[in-house]
Coordinates of C-alpha atoms in Angstrom, one line a residue:
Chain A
X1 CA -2.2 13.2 -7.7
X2 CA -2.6 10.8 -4.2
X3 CA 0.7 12.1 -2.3
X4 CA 2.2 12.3 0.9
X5 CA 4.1 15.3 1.0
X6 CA 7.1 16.3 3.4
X7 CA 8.7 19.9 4.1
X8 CA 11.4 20.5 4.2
X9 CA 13.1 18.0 2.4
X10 CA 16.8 18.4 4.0
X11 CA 17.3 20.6 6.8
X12 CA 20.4 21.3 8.6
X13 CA 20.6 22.8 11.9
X14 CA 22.1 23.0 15.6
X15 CA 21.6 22.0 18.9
X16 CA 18.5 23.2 20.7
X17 CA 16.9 25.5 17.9
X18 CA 13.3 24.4 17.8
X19 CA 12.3 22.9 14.8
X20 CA 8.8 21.3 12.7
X21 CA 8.9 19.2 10.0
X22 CA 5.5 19.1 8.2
X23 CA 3.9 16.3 6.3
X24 CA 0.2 16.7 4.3
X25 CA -1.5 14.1 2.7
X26 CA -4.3 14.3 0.0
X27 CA -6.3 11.3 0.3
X28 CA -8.6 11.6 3.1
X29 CA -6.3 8.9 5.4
X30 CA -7.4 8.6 8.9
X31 CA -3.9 6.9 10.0
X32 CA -0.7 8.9 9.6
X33 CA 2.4 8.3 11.2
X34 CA 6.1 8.9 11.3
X35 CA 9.5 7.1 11.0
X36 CA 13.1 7.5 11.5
X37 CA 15.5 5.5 9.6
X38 CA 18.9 4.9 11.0
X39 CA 21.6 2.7 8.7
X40 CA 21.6 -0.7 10.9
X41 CA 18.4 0.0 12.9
X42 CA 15.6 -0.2 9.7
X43 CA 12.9 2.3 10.3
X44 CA 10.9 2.7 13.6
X45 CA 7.7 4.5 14.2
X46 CA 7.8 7.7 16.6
X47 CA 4.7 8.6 16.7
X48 CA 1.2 7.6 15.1
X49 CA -2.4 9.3 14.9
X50 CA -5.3 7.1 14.3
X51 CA -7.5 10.1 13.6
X52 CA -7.6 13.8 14.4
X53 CA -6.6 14.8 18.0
X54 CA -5.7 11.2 18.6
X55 CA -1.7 10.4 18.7
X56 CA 0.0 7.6 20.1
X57 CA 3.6 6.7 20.8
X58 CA 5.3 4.4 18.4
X59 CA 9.0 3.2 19.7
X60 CA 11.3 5.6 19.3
X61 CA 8.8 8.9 21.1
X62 CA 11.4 10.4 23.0
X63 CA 12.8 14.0 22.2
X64 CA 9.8 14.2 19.4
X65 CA 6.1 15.8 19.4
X66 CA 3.4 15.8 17.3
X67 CA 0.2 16.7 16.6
X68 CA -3.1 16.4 14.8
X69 CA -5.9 19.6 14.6
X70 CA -6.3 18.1 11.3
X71 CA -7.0 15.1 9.0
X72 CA -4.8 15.9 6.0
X73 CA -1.5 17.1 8.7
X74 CA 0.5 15.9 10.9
X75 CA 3.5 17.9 11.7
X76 CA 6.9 16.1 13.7
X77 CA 8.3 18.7 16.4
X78 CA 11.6 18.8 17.4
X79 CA 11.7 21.3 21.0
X80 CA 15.2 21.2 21.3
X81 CA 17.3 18.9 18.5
X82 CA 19.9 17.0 19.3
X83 CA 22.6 15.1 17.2
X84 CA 21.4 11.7 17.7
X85 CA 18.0 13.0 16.0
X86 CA 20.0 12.9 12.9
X87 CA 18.3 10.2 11.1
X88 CA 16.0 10.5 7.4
X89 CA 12.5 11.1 8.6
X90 CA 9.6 9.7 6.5
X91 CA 5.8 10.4 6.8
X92 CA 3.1 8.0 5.8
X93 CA -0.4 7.6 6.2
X94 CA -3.2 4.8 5.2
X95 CA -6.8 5.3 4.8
X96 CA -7.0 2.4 8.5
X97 CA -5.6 -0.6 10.0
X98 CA -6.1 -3.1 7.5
X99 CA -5.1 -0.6 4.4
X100 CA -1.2 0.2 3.0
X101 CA 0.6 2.5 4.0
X102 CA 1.9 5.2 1.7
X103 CA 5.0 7.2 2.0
X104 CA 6.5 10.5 1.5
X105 CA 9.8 11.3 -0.2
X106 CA 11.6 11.8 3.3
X107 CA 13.4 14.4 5.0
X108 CA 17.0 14.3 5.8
X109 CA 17.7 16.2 9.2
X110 CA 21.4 17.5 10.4
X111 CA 21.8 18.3 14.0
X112 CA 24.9 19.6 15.0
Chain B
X1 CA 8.4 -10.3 21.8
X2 CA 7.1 -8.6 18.7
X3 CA 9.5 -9.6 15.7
X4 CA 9.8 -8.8 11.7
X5 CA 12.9 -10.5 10.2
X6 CA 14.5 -10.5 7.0
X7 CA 16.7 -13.0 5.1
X8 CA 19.3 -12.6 3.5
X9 CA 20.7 -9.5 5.1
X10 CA 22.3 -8.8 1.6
X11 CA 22.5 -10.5 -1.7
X12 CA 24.8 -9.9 -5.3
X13 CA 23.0 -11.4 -8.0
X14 CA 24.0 -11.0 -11.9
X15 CA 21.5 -9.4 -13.7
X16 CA 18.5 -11.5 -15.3
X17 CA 19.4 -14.1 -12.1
X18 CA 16.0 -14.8 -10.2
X19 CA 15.9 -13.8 -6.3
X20 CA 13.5 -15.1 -3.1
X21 CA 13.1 -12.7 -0.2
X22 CA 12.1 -14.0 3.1
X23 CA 10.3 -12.6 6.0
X24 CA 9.6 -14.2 9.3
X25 CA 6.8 -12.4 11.4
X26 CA 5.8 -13.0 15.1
X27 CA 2.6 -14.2 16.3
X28 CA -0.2 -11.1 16.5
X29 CA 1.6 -9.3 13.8
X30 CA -0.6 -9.1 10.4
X31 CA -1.0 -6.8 7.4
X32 CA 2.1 -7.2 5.7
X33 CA 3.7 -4.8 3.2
X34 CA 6.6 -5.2 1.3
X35 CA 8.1 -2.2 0.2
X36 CA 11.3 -1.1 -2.0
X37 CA 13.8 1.7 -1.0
X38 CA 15.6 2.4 -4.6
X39 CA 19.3 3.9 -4.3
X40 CA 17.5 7.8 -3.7
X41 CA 16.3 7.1 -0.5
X42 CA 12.4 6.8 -1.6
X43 CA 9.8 4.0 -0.2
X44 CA 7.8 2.1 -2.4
X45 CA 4.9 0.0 -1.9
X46 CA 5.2 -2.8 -3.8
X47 CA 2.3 -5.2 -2.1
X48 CA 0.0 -4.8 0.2
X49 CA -0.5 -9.2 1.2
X50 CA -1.7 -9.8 4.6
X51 CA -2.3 -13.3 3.1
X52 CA -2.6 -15.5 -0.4
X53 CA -0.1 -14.2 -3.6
X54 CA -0.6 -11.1 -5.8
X55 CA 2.4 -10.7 -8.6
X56 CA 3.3 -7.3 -10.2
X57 CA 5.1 -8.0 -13.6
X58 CA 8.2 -9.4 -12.4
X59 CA 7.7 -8.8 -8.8
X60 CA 5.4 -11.6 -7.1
X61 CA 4.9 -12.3 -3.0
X62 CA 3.4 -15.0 -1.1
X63 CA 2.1 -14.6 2.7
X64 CA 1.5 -17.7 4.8
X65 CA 0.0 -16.3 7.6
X66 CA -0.9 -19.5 9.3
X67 CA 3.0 -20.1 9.4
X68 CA 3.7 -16.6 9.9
X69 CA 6.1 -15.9 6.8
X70 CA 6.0 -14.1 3.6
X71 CA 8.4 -14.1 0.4
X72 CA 8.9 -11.8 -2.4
X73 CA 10.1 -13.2 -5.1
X74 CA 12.0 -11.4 -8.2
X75 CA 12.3 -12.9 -11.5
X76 CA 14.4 -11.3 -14.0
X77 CA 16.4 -9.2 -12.1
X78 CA 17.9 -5.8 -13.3
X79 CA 20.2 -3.4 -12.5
X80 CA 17.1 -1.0 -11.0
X81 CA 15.9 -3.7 -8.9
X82 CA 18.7 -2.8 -6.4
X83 CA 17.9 -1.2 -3.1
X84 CA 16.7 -2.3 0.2
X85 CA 13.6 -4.6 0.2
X86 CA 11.5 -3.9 3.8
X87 CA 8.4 -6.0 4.8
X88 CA 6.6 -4.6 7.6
X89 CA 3.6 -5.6 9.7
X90 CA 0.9 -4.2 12.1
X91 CA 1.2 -5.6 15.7
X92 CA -2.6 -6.6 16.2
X93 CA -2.4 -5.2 20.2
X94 CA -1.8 -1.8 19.9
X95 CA -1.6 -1.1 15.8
X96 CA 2.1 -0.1 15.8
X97 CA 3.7 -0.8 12.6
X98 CA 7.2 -3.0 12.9
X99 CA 9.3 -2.8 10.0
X100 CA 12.3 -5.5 9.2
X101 CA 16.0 -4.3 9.0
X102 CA 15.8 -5.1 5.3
X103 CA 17.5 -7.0 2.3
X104 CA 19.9 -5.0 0.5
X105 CA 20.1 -6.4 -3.2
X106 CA 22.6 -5.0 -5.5
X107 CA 22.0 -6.0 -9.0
X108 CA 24.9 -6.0 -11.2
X109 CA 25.1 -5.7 -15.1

């Protein structure tokens, strides 16, 4: 089955502890990137990857890393969390530019 | 600047009552996608219309590209219809994708 696939899928944790949220797809998709949503603000892009070791900065970078050694991931790092990184976090990825965009199921991160 | 908006910001309907959603798109903004986020949190598609009409059962969207809109229109509603409807759009300079801040629908029975 084409997914997107996201891990973990809630997380809760504190200030400052390091964390990585993975996402895989398993269609081949040279563009992934990934989103925040906030209630009021929608969903913004942090960061996108056109194609392996190339990532770019959506609109929301700060405070986030990613990175892309390979087609099908592209983990979000958190160095040191904070509570206003406590947002649902969704991956997605398209095969290019003029293709949808598929999503996964979300993740739904706790900082406190 | 670079701007995706919805209209309504929310809407009630009865059930079986018929629904238009608008978005307004700035200029160098393309690709649009229409997408559903149902009551559990999850996103999805429901057209991919840079331009022309495509309809999916009850579900149907028109993109006017030249005018720089596109509607979604629900016929029929029902109760799992409601959620928040996003459209979003690739901004043609450098390929970010811009979402809308939604239209929540809530369908009642």
């Amino acid at each position: 089955e084409a997914q997107v696939t996201q891990n973990p899928r809630y997380l809760i944790t504190v200030t400052g502890k390091k964390l990585t949220v993975t996402c895989s797809q398993n269609m081949n998709h040279e563009y992934m990137s990934w989103y925040r949503q906030d209630p009021g603000l929608g969903l913004r892009q942090i960061y996108y990857s056109m194609n392996v070791e190339v990532t770019d900065k959506g609109d929301v970078p700060e405070g986030y890393k990613v990175s892309r050694k390979e087609k099908r991931n592209f983990p979000l790092i958190l160095e040191s969390p904070s509570p206003n990184q406590t947002s649902l976090y969704f991956c997605a990825s398209k095969q290019g530019l003029p293709y949808e965009q598929y999503f996964g199921p979300g993740t739904r991160l706790t900082v406190t | 600047g670079i701007q995706v908006e919805q209209s309504p910001p929310d809407l009630i309907l009865q059930e079986g009552a018929n629904s238009t959603l608008r978005c307004n798109f700035s200029d160098s903004v393309n690709n649009l996608q229409w997408f559903h986020q149902n009551p559990w949190g999850q996103l999805i598609n429901l057209f991919y219309i840079p331009s022309g009409t495509k309809q999916n059962g009850r579900l149907s969207a028109t993109t006017v590209a030249t005018e720089r809109y596109s509607l979604l229109y629900i016929s029929s509603s029902q109760t799992t219809d409601s959620g928040v409807y996003f459209c979003a759009g690739v901004w043609n300079r450098d390929d970010k994708i811009i979402f809308g801040k939604g239209t929540r629908l809530h369908i009642l029975p």
